[in-house]
mmCIF file of C-alpha atoms and ligand atoms in Angstrom:
data_model
loop_
_atom_site.group_PDB
_atom_site.id
_atom_site.type_symbol
_atom_site.label_atom_id
_atom_site.label_comp_id
_atom_site.label_asym_id
_atom_site.label_seq_id
_atom_site.Cartn_x
_atom_site.Cartn_y
_atom_site.Cartn_z
ATOM 1 C CA MET A 144 95.830 -44.196 84.411
ATOM 2 C CA LEU A 145 95.865 -44.321 81.067
ATOM 3 C CA ALA A 146 93.145 -46.967 81.307
ATOM 4 C CA ASP A 147 91.197 -44.756 83.450
ATOM 5 C CA ASP A 148 91.169 -42.658 80.415
ATOM 6 C CA LEU A 149 90.111 -45.013 78.329
ATOM 7 C CA LYS A 150 87.122 -46.077 80.814
ATOM 8 C CA VAL A 151 86.041 -42.733 81.369
ATOM 9 C CA LEU A 152 86.256 -41.935 77.399
ATOM 10 C CA TRP A 153 84.198 -45.108 76.783
ATOM 11 C CA LEU A 154 81.678 -43.920 79.988
ATOM 12 C CA ASN A 155 81.276 -40.269 78.601
ATOM 13 C CA ALA A 156 80.422 -41.621 75.071
ATOM 14 C CA GLN A 157 78.032 -43.759 76.127
ATOM 15 C CA GLU A 158 76.388 -40.649 78.311
ATOM 16 C CA ARG A 159 76.524 -38.460 75.053
ATOM 17 C CA VAL A 160 75.086 -40.799 72.693
ATOM 18 C CA ALA A 161 71.235 -40.026 73.357
ATOM 19 C CA VAL A 162 71.535 -37.098 71.223
ATOM 20 C CA ALA A 163 67.674 -36.062 70.018
ATOM 21 C CA ASP A 164 68.614 -35.532 66.322
ATOM 22 C CA SER A 165 70.676 -36.605 63.553
ATOM 23 C CA GLN A 166 72.490 -33.224 63.845
ATOM 24 C CA ALA A 167 73.658 -33.499 67.661
ATOM 25 C CA LEU A 168 74.633 -37.253 66.700
ATOM 26 C CA GLU A 169 76.658 -35.820 63.979
ATOM 27 C CA GLU A 170 78.563 -33.332 65.799
ATOM 28 C CA LEU A 171 79.256 -35.988 68.994
ATOM 29 C CA ARG A 172 81.073 -38.190 66.255
ATOM 30 C CA VAL A 173 83.090 -35.556 64.906
ATOM 31 C CA SER A 174 84.319 -34.610 68.837
ATOM 32 C CA LEU A 175 84.710 -38.194 69.090
ATOM 33 C CA LEU A 176 86.021 -39.540 65.901
ATOM 34 C CA GLY A 177 86.825 -36.469 63.936
ATOM 35 C CA LYS A 178 89.999 -35.019 62.779
ATOM 36 C CA SER A 179 91.137 -33.605 66.565
ATOM 37 C CA GLY A 180 87.996 -35.316 68.079
ATOM 38 C CA SER A 181 89.268 -37.209 71.590
ATOM 39 C CA VAL A 182 89.690 -40.210 70.296
ATOM 40 C CA THR A 183 91.718 -39.600 67.450
ATOM 41 C CA MET A 184 94.204 -37.613 69.889
ATOM 42 C CA GLN A 185 94.240 -40.931 72.024
ATOM 43 C CA LEU A 186 95.739 -42.333 68.684
ATOM 44 C CA LYS A 187 97.824 -39.940 67.796
ATOM 45 C CA SER A 188 99.164 -40.130 71.553
ATOM 46 C CA LEU A 189 100.073 -43.669 70.956
ATOM 47 C CA GLY A 190 103.279 -42.767 68.813
ATOM 48 C CA ALA A 191 105.256 -41.290 71.870
ATOM 49 C CA MET A 192 105.016 -44.545 73.897
ATOM 50 C CA GLU A 193 107.171 -47.351 74.547
ATOM 51 C CA PRO A 194 105.976 -50.131 72.805
ATOM 52 C CA GLU A 195 105.169 -52.490 75.729
ATOM 53 C CA LEU A 196 102.734 -49.803 76.847
ATOM 54 C CA ARG A 197 101.398 -48.804 73.248
ATOM 55 C CA LYS A 198 100.448 -52.332 72.353
ATOM 56 C CA ALA A 199 98.366 -52.771 75.659
ATOM 57 C CA PHE A 200 96.921 -49.564 75.319
ATOM 58 C CA GLY A 201 96.521 -49.494 71.632
ATOM 59 C CA ALA A 202 94.071 -52.460 72.067
ATOM 60 C CA GLU A 203 92.294 -51.266 74.176
ATOM 61 C CA LEU A 204 91.784 -48.116 72.740
ATOM 62 C CA ASN A 205 90.418 -49.839 69.613
ATOM 63 C CA ARG A 206 87.932 -51.833 71.486
ATOM 64 C CA ILE A 207 86.476 -48.784 72.724
ATOM 65 C CA LYS A 208 86.742 -47.106 69.321
ATOM 66 C CA ASN A 209 84.970 -49.647 67.758
ATOM 67 C CA LEU A 210 82.398 -49.514 70.686
ATOM 68 C CA ILE A 211 81.750 -46.202 70.392
ATOM 69 C CA THR A 212 81.533 -46.717 66.421
ATOM 70 C CA GLU A 213 78.655 -49.057 67.227
ATOM 71 C CA ALA A 214 77.273 -46.702 69.396
ATOM 72 C CA LEU A 215 76.846 -44.173 67.138
ATOM 73 C CA GLU A 216 75.358 -46.287 64.358
ATOM 74 C CA ALA A 217 72.450 -47.901 66.704
ATOM 75 C CA ARG A 218 71.678 -44.354 67.635
ATOM 76 C CA ARG A 219 71.898 -43.378 64.179
ATOM 77 C CA ALA A 220 69.296 -46.203 63.017
ATOM 78 C CA VAL A 221 67.206 -45.135 66.395
ATOM 79 C CA LEU A 222 67.002 -41.502 65.190
ATOM 80 C CA ASP A 223 66.341 -42.568 61.132
ATOM 81 C CA ALA A 224 63.637 -45.078 62.549
ATOM 82 C CA ALA A 225 61.621 -41.978 64.125
ATOM 83 C CA ALA A 226 62.109 -39.892 61.350
ATOM 84 C CA LEU A 227 60.326 -41.626 58.934
ATOM 85 C CA GLU A 228 57.634 -42.981 61.473
ATOM 86 C CA GLN A 229 56.817 -39.133 62.143
ATOM 87 C CA LYS A 230 57.153 -38.593 58.533
ATOM 88 C CA LEU A 231 54.333 -41.188 57.712
ATOM 89 C CA THR A 232 52.333 -40.187 60.475
ATOM 90 C CA ALA A 233 52.182 -36.934 58.994
ATOM 91 C CA GLU A 234 51.650 -37.840 55.560
ATOM 92 C CA ARG A 235 48.527 -40.513 56.605
ATOM 93 C CA SER A 236 45.551 -39.330 54.608
ATOM 94 C CA ASP A 237 42.559 -39.124 57.037
ATOM 95 C CA VAL A 238 39.608 -40.730 54.786
ATOM 96 C CA SER A 239 37.377 -39.512 57.489
ATOM 97 C CA ALA A 240 37.379 -36.162 56.445
ATOM 98 C CA PRO A 241 35.244 -34.211 54.603
ATOM 99 C CA VAL A 242 35.393 -33.375 51.072
ATOM 100 C CA ARG A 243 36.786 -29.835 50.308
ATOM 101 C CA PRO A 244 33.927 -27.637 49.082
ATOM 102 C CA GLU A 245 36.243 -27.340 45.998
ATOM 103 C CA MET A 246 34.087 -26.076 42.277
ATOM 104 C CA ALA A 247 35.152 -29.206 40.068
ATOM 105 C CA GLY A 248 33.491 -27.858 37.550
ATOM 106 C CA ALA A 249 30.956 -25.419 36.313
ATOM 107 C CA ILE A 250 27.724 -25.684 34.108
ATOM 108 C CA HIS A 251 28.336 -23.406 30.638
ATOM 109 C CA PRO A 252 25.648 -20.738 30.342
ATOM 110 C CA ILE A 253 24.159 -22.022 27.126
ATOM 111 C CA SER A 254 23.246 -24.928 29.717
ATOM 112 C CA ARG A 255 21.972 -22.726 32.254
ATOM 113 C CA THR A 256 19.666 -20.677 30.192
ATOM 114 C CA THR A 257 18.379 -23.927 28.721
ATOM 115 C CA GLU A 258 17.633 -25.300 32.240
ATOM 116 C CA GLU A 259 16.104 -21.687 33.520
ATOM 117 C CA ILE A 260 13.922 -21.817 30.140
ATOM 118 C CA ALA A 261 12.886 -25.357 31.181
ATOM 119 C CA ALA A 262 11.715 -24.383 34.675
ATOM 120 C CA ILE A 263 10.243 -21.375 33.513
ATOM 121 C CA PHE A 264 7.761 -23.163 31.064
ATOM 122 C CA GLY A 265 7.993 -26.266 33.076
ATOM 123 C CA ALA A 266 5.958 -24.360 36.038
ATOM 124 C CA MET A 267 3.532 -23.506 33.474
ATOM 125 C CA GLY A 268 2.687 -26.901 32.588
ATOM 126 C CA PHE A 269 5.202 -27.144 29.064
ATOM 127 C CA GLU A 270 6.549 -30.440 28.220
ATOM 128 C CA ILE A 271 10.636 -30.482 26.804
ATOM 129 C CA LYS A 272 10.763 -32.088 23.222
ATOM 130 C CA ASP A 273 13.413 -33.067 21.587
ATOM 131 C CA GLY A 274 14.501 -33.630 17.413
ATOM 132 C CA PRO A 275 17.007 -34.675 15.117
ATOM 133 C CA ASP A 276 19.735 -32.460 14.171
ATOM 134 C CA ILE A 277 19.207 -33.743 10.526
ATOM 135 C CA GLU A 278 16.249 -32.925 9.183
ATOM 136 C CA THR A 279 14.188 -33.020 6.028
ATOM 137 C CA ASP A 280 13.671 -29.891 4.006
ATOM 138 C CA TRP A 281 9.930 -30.349 4.209
ATOM 139 C CA ASN A 282 10.070 -30.251 8.403
ATOM 140 C CA ASN A 283 12.618 -27.354 7.719
ATOM 141 C CA PHE A 284 11.072 -25.475 5.421
ATOM 142 C CA GLY A 285 7.955 -26.786 3.395
ATOM 143 C CA ALA A 286 5.812 -28.038 6.052
ATOM 144 C CA LEU A 287 6.487 -25.283 8.143
ATOM 145 C CA ASN A 288 5.016 -22.746 4.913
ATOM 146 C CA ILE A 289 8.308 -21.530 3.675
ATOM 147 C CA PRO A 290 7.871 -21.242 0.454
ATOM 148 C CA ALA A 291 10.458 -22.570 -2.635
ATOM 149 C CA HIS A 292 11.879 -18.849 -3.441
ATOM 150 C CA HIS A 293 12.370 -18.141 0.504
ATOM 151 C CA PRO A 294 15.712 -16.678 0.769
ATOM 152 C CA ALA A 295 16.223 -19.329 3.824
ATOM 153 C CA ARG A 296 16.538 -22.091 1.689
ATOM 154 C CA ALA A 297 19.162 -20.832 -0.231
ATOM 155 C CA MET A 298 22.614 -22.774 -0.316
ATOM 156 C CA MET A 299 23.894 -19.661 0.751
ATOM 157 C CA ASP A 300 22.091 -19.729 4.646
ATOM 158 C CA THR A 301 21.473 -23.864 4.810
ATOM 159 C CA PHE A 302 23.757 -26.565 5.389
ATOM 160 C CA TYR A 303 22.936 -28.708 3.119
ATOM 161 C CA LEU A 304 23.758 -32.653 3.152
ATOM 162 C CA ASN A 305 24.532 -35.093 0.341
ATOM 163 C CA ALA A 306 21.188 -37.300 1.715
ATOM 164 C CA SER A 307 18.414 -37.288 1.282
ATOM 165 C CA PHE A 308 15.116 -39.428 3.308
ATOM 166 C CA ALA A 309 12.492 -40.613 1.241
ATOM 167 C CA ASN A 310 13.083 -38.188 -1.668
ATOM 168 C CA ARG A 311 13.272 -35.501 0.826
ATOM 169 C CA PRO A 312 16.806 -33.320 0.569
ATOM 170 C CA ALA A 313 18.491 -33.684 4.126
ATOM 171 C CA VAL A 314 19.743 -30.421 5.845
ATOM 172 C CA LEU A 315 21.378 -29.531 9.008
ATOM 173 C CA ARG A 316 18.123 -27.828 10.561
ATOM 174 C CA THR A 317 18.147 -23.898 10.849
ATOM 175 C CA HIS A 318 15.285 -23.522 13.742
ATOM 176 C CA THR A 319 13.859 -25.493 16.074
ATOM 177 C CA SER A 320 10.323 -25.183 14.011
ATOM 178 C CA PRO A 321 10.611 -28.476 12.816
ATOM 179 C CA VAL A 322 9.996 -30.014 15.966
ATOM 180 C CA GLN A 323 6.875 -28.363 15.757
ATOM 181 C CA ILE A 324 6.330 -30.215 12.752
ATOM 182 C CA ARG A 325 7.196 -33.665 14.082
ATOM 183 C CA THR A 326 4.784 -33.144 17.563
ATOM 184 C CA MET A 327 1.886 -32.555 15.570
ATOM 185 C CA LEU A 328 2.051 -35.097 13.433
ATOM 186 C CA GLU A 329 2.135 -37.511 16.476
ATOM 187 C CA TRP A 330 -0.321 -35.602 17.703
ATOM 188 C CA ALA A 331 -2.472 -36.269 14.885
ATOM 189 C CA ARG A 332 -1.503 -39.699 14.570
ATOM 190 C CA LEU A 333 -2.496 -40.093 18.144
ATOM 191 C CA ARG A 334 -5.585 -38.554 17.890
ATOM 192 C CA ALA A 335 -6.870 -40.675 15.128
ATOM 193 C CA THR A 336 -6.074 -43.684 17.349
ATOM 194 C CA LEU A 337 -7.197 -42.905 20.697
ATOM 195 C CA ALA A 338 -11.395 -42.637 21.500
ATOM 196 C CA GLN A 339 -10.059 -39.463 23.901
ATOM 197 C CA GLU A 340 -8.990 -36.886 22.434
ATOM 198 C CA PRO A 341 -5.113 -36.307 23.983
ATOM 199 C CA PRO A 342 -4.146 -33.154 25.791
ATOM 200 C CA PRO A 343 -3.454 -30.226 24.312
ATOM 201 C CA ILE A 344 -0.023 -29.711 23.032
ATOM 202 C CA ARG A 345 2.142 -27.441 24.831
ATOM 203 C CA ILE A 346 6.113 -28.399 24.334
ATOM 204 C CA ILE A 347 9.303 -26.255 24.498
ATOM 205 C CA VAL A 348 12.117 -27.294 22.220
ATOM 206 C CA PRO A 349 16.222 -26.546 23.057
ATOM 207 C CA GLY A 350 18.228 -27.526 20.969
ATOM 208 C CA ARG A 351 21.085 -27.188 18.364
ATOM 209 C CA THR A 352 20.690 -25.086 15.017
ATOM 210 C CA PHE A 353 23.037 -24.257 11.904
ATOM 211 C CA ARG A 354 23.064 -21.833 9.395
ATOM 212 C CA ALA A 355 26.421 -20.666 7.216
ATOM 213 C CA ASP A 356 27.110 -17.609 9.097
ATOM 214 C CA HIS A 357 30.262 -16.800 11.196
ATOM 215 C CA ASP A 358 30.664 -13.675 12.559
ATOM 216 C CA ALA A 359 31.133 -12.212 16.269
ATOM 217 C CA THR A 360 27.147 -12.592 16.997
ATOM 218 C CA HIS A 361 26.691 -15.498 14.737
ATOM 219 C CA SER A 362 28.306 -18.694 14.613
ATOM 220 C CA PRO A 363 27.469 -22.116 12.400
ATOM 221 C CA MET A 364 26.118 -23.484 15.377
ATOM 222 C CA PHE A 365 23.691 -22.235 17.922
ATOM 223 C CA HIS A 366 20.964 -22.811 19.871
ATOM 224 C CA GLN A 367 17.134 -22.161 20.061
ATOM 225 C CA THR A 368 13.996 -22.700 22.459
ATOM 226 C CA GLU A 369 10.705 -23.785 20.032
ATOM 227 C CA GLY A 370 7.811 -23.206 21.584
ATOM 228 C CA LEU A 371 3.960 -24.618 20.505
ATOM 229 C CA VAL A 372 0.779 -24.507 22.492
ATOM 230 C CA ILE A 373 -2.218 -25.934 20.513
ATOM 231 C CA GLY A 374 -5.582 -26.057 21.759
ATOM 232 C CA ARG A 375 -9.216 -25.662 20.559
ATOM 233 C CA ASP A 376 -9.390 -22.192 22.545
ATOM 234 C CA ILE A 377 -5.872 -21.131 22.411
ATOM 235 C CA THR A 378 -5.438 -17.085 21.352
ATOM 236 C CA LEU A 379 -3.238 -14.506 21.146
ATOM 237 C CA GLY A 380 -3.725 -13.402 24.554
ATOM 238 C CA HIS A 381 -2.791 -16.817 25.759
ATOM 239 C CA LEU A 382 0.561 -15.821 23.648
ATOM 240 C CA LYS A 383 0.966 -12.330 25.275
ATOM 241 C CA GLY A 384 0.673 -14.082 28.577
ATOM 242 C CA CYS A 385 2.647 -16.316 28.296
ATOM 243 C CA LEU A 386 5.771 -14.546 26.592
ATOM 244 C CA ILE A 387 5.506 -11.950 28.964
ATOM 245 C CA ASP A 388 5.538 -14.219 32.103
ATOM 246 C CA PHE A 389 8.549 -16.067 30.787
ATOM 247 C CA LEU A 390 10.289 -12.949 29.727
ATOM 248 C CA ARG A 391 10.372 -11.434 33.236
ATOM 249 C CA ALA A 392 11.151 -14.300 34.921
ATOM 250 C CA PHE A 393 13.823 -15.247 32.626
ATOM 251 C CA PHE A 394 15.394 -11.270 33.443
ATOM 252 C CA ASP A 395 14.368 -11.084 36.828
ATOM 253 C CA ASN A 396 11.996 -8.153 36.570
ATOM 254 C CA PRO A 397 8.362 -8.591 37.158
ATOM 255 C CA ALA A 398 8.209 -4.904 35.957
ATOM 256 C CA LEU A 399 10.365 -5.332 32.498
ATOM 257 C CA PRO A 400 8.504 -3.685 29.524
ATOM 258 C CA VAL A 401 7.506 -6.003 26.847
ATOM 259 C CA ARG A 402 6.008 -4.435 23.164
ATOM 260 C CA PHE A 403 4.300 -7.071 21.021
ATOM 261 C CA ARG A 404 5.385 -5.787 17.001
ATOM 262 C CA ALA A 405 3.655 -6.794 14.298
ATOM 263 C CA SER A 406 5.764 -8.565 12.074
ATOM 264 C CA TYR A 407 5.864 -11.958 9.283
ATOM 265 C CA PHE A 408 7.294 -15.165 9.298
ATOM 266 C CA PRO A 409 5.589 -17.566 6.996
ATOM 267 C CA PHE A 410 4.628 -20.700 9.600
ATOM 268 C CA THR A 411 2.329 -17.879 11.767
ATOM 269 C CA GLU A 412 -0.435 -15.790 11.114
ATOM 270 C CA PRO A 413 -0.639 -12.812 12.924
ATOM 271 C CA SER A 414 3.230 -12.875 13.507
ATOM 272 C CA MET A 415 4.815 -11.156 15.838
ATOM 273 C CA GLU A 416 8.342 -9.876 17.361
ATOM 274 C CA VAL A 417 8.921 -9.231 20.684
ATOM 275 C CA ASP A 418 10.787 -6.663 21.887
ATOM 276 C CA ILE A 419 11.843 -5.994 26.194
ATOM 277 C CA GLY A 420 12.855 -2.284 27.394
ATOM 278 C CA TRP A 421 16.441 -1.234 27.529
ATOM 279 C CA ASN A 422 18.549 1.370 27.605
ATOM 280 C CA ARG A 423 20.957 1.212 23.948
ATOM 281 C CA LYS A 424 23.142 3.278 25.437
ATOM 282 C CA THR A 425 24.390 1.421 29.005
ATOM 283 C CA GLY A 426 22.767 -2.180 27.609
ATOM 284 C CA GLU A 427 20.743 -1.726 30.941
ATOM 285 C CA ILE A 428 17.708 -3.917 30.895
ATOM 286 C CA GLY A 429 14.199 -3.144 32.084
ATOM 287 C CA LYS A 430 15.322 0.464 32.090
ATOM 288 C CA GLY A 431 15.655 3.732 29.584
ATOM 289 C CA GLY A 432 13.413 4.402 26.882
ATOM 290 C CA ASP A 433 14.884 1.734 24.359
ATOM 291 C CA TRP A 434 13.324 -1.417 22.853
ATOM 292 C CA LEU A 435 15.153 -4.536 21.710
ATOM 293 C CA GLU A 436 14.040 -7.166 19.760
ATOM 294 C CA ILE A 437 14.658 -10.715 21.488
ATOM 295 C CA LEU A 438 11.951 -13.221 20.093
ATOM 296 C CA GLY A 439 9.379 -14.288 17.000
ATOM 297 C CA SER A 440 6.346 -15.607 17.644
ATOM 298 C CA GLY A 441 2.674 -15.909 16.162
ATOM 299 C CA MET A 442 -0.424 -18.241 15.610
ATOM 300 C CA VAL A 443 0.072 -21.068 14.104
ATOM 301 C CA HIS A 444 -0.464 -20.478 10.313
ATOM 302 C CA PRO A 445 -3.570 -22.685 9.127
ATOM 303 C CA ASN A 446 -1.582 -24.164 6.181
ATOM 304 C CA VAL A 447 1.132 -25.555 9.083
ATOM 305 C CA LEU A 448 -1.537 -27.076 10.796
ATOM 306 C CA ALA A 449 -3.202 -28.644 7.663
ATOM 307 C CA ASN A 450 0.178 -29.899 6.429
ATOM 308 C CA CYS A 451 0.499 -32.244 9.916
ATOM 309 C CA GLY A 452 -3.211 -33.319 9.451
ATOM 310 C CA ILE A 453 -4.602 -31.066 12.069
ATOM 311 C CA ASP A 454 -8.074 -28.864 11.085
ATOM 312 C CA PRO A 455 -7.607 -25.344 11.465
ATOM 313 C CA ARG A 456 -11.089 -24.591 11.763
ATOM 314 C CA GLU A 457 -11.556 -27.009 15.276
ATOM 315 C CA PHE A 458 -7.627 -26.001 16.511
ATOM 316 C CA GLN A 459 -5.262 -23.511 16.991
ATOM 317 C CA GLY A 460 -2.341 -22.106 18.868
ATOM 318 C CA PHE A 461 0.909 -20.004 18.630
ATOM 319 C CA ALA A 462 4.400 -21.096 18.483
ATOM 320 C CA PHE A 463 7.731 -18.823 19.252
ATOM 321 C CA GLY A 464 11.644 -19.223 18.782
ATOM 322 C CA VAL A 465 14.327 -17.393 20.697
ATOM 323 C CA GLY A 466 18.120 -17.853 20.625
ATOM 324 C CA ILE A 467 19.460 -19.181 23.707
ATOM 325 C CA GLU A 468 22.950 -17.629 23.107
ATOM 326 C CA ARG A 469 21.409 -13.796 22.758
ATOM 327 C CA ILE A 470 19.104 -13.980 25.646
ATOM 328 C CA THR A 471 22.080 -15.599 27.890
ATOM 329 C CA MET A 472 24.297 -12.576 26.227
ATOM 330 C CA LEU A 473 22.429 -9.768 27.002
ATOM 331 C CA LYS A 474 21.449 -11.647 30.835
ATOM 332 C CA HIS A 475 24.832 -12.073 31.816
ATOM 333 C CA GLY A 476 26.567 -9.119 29.194
ATOM 334 C CA ILE A 477 28.602 -10.933 27.064
ATOM 335 C CA ALA A 478 30.255 -9.104 24.109
ATOM 336 C CA ASP A 479 30.947 -11.974 21.828
ATOM 337 C CA LEU A 480 28.981 -14.754 21.069
ATOM 338 C CA ARG A 481 32.670 -16.686 19.593
ATOM 339 C CA LEU A 482 33.234 -17.099 23.456
ATOM 340 C CA PHE A 483 30.592 -19.959 24.192
ATOM 341 C CA TYR A 484 32.157 -22.297 21.917
ATOM 342 C CA GLU A 485 35.963 -21.576 22.850
ATOM 343 C CA SER A 486 36.381 -23.790 26.222
ATOM 344 C CA ASP A 487 38.667 -20.951 27.457
ATOM 345 C CA VAL A 488 38.819 -22.399 31.156
ATOM 346 C CA ARG A 489 39.372 -18.767 32.188
ATOM 347 C CA TRP A 490 36.041 -17.804 30.857
ATOM 348 C CA LEU A 491 34.237 -20.763 31.734
ATOM 349 C CA ARG A 492 35.492 -20.242 35.333
ATOM 350 C CA HIS A 493 34.054 -16.816 35.374
ATOM 351 C CA TYR A 494 30.484 -17.079 32.990
ATOM 352 C CA GLY A 495 29.658 -20.894 34.556
ATOM 353 C CA PHE A 496 27.244 -21.701 37.411
ATOM 354 C CA THR A 497 28.135 -24.138 40.240
ATOM 355 C CA PRO A 498 26.479 -27.315 39.672
ATOM 356 C CA LEU A 499 25.453 -27.378 43.301
ATOM 357 C CA ALA A 500 22.707 -24.022 42.523
ATOM 358 C CA PRO A 501 20.512 -25.884 40.059
ATOM 359 C CA ALA A 502 17.877 -23.579 38.477
ATOM 360 C CA MET A 503 14.818 -23.183 40.517
ATOM 361 C CA LEU A 504 11.953 -20.869 40.617
ATOM 362 C CA HIS A 505 11.203 -20.275 44.213
ATOM 363 C CA GLU A 506 14.684 -18.890 44.217
ATOM 364 C CA GLY A 507 14.430 -16.459 41.404
ATOM 365 C CA PHE A 508 16.716 -15.610 38.718
HETATM 366 N N1 DAH B 61 11.800 -20.017 13.522
HETATM 367 C C1 DAH B 61 12.325 -18.455 13.717
HETATM 368 C C2 DAH B 61 13.282 -18.190 13.342
HETATM 369 O O1 DAH B 61 14.456 -19.278 13.281
HETATM 370 C C3 DAH B 61 11.919 -18.276 15.031
HETATM 371 C C4 DAH B 61 10.746 -18.510 14.920
HETATM 372 C C5 DAH B 61 9.858 -17.232 14.783
HETATM 373 C C6 DAH B 61 10.335 -19.412 15.773
HETATM 374 C C7 DAH B 61 7.931 -17.527 15.327
HETATM 375 C C8 DAH B 61 8.378 -19.541 15.941
HETATM 376 C C9 DAH B 61 7.684 -18.606 15.501
HETATM 377 O O2 DAH B 61 7.995 -20.519 16.014
HETATM 378 O O3 DAH B 61 6.443 -18.123 15.753
HETATM 379 O O4 DAH B 61 14.232 -17.252 12.854
#
């Protein structure tokens, strides 16, 4: 009878051990080997037995207790292995899964405007030119017909470097205009060495410029784009048509009012400030009766052509200069210039452009 009880206990335990999870396994262990588990209760009953019987029964009970313990451990091992397998399967990365369309970075508004300017002038046949940030005062001022006493040359406006090139003091260029000089000198040299006349000059020069200035609308480093066209039959009409087309494309408004107003720059004659129509109160561009100055332009001064070895009786052309920050602020409603350079990620996310949408003329801007 007692031996039968033990057999039933063991058979019963074997039957129940195939539990589905570790919680059920723990419950089973408690019900068998816990404080008041069935095996424990049997062990407790040993005390009341006859010594002979206790000996035989005790040995058998211990054997069964060990068998049950082993069975529980074996089941624990199976469940642990299954859990690990399931975890590994669930966490395996699928290398064939498509890339998530997350924006990793953004194009800075200054870069975007530069790209747009390049796209618009590129469509008009302009070439992009580059020049150094460090210039001679001759390229930056003298060759551009800026007289020695001109206030722009003063230390309070210009960063002078403790260096010089061929006895010419070095400055951080205060505008992109010195690249006009470099381009015309190169063109004149080329013309002198070629049997054929080189094609007319048609360039834009986007780049960094430097002035000793710092407030909400001025930064010691900022960006400009210069434009220069030189040929045999270039007129003021070309200048006007070119800049009207540029401004209307850039501000995405084919009816944008554009006004040319007489002005003065040492390197152009005549010189014109270019204004666009806007509403001074709302800041809206293209509507309202107010005018906003947007860029400087003019016909290249004969002295500038002559300084570069180009005969002003044979060739003429026009030039312009536009502030990249300024037109970016106007186009996108950015109020403070300093934000362009602070690298605040929240600002960059808001005003940045996706790299997947390059500036293209046919999309409009
Ligand atoms: N260099 C001028 C400036 O920095 C901008 C400018 C005006 C450039 C008229 C030109 C021009 O080429 O024709 O303020």
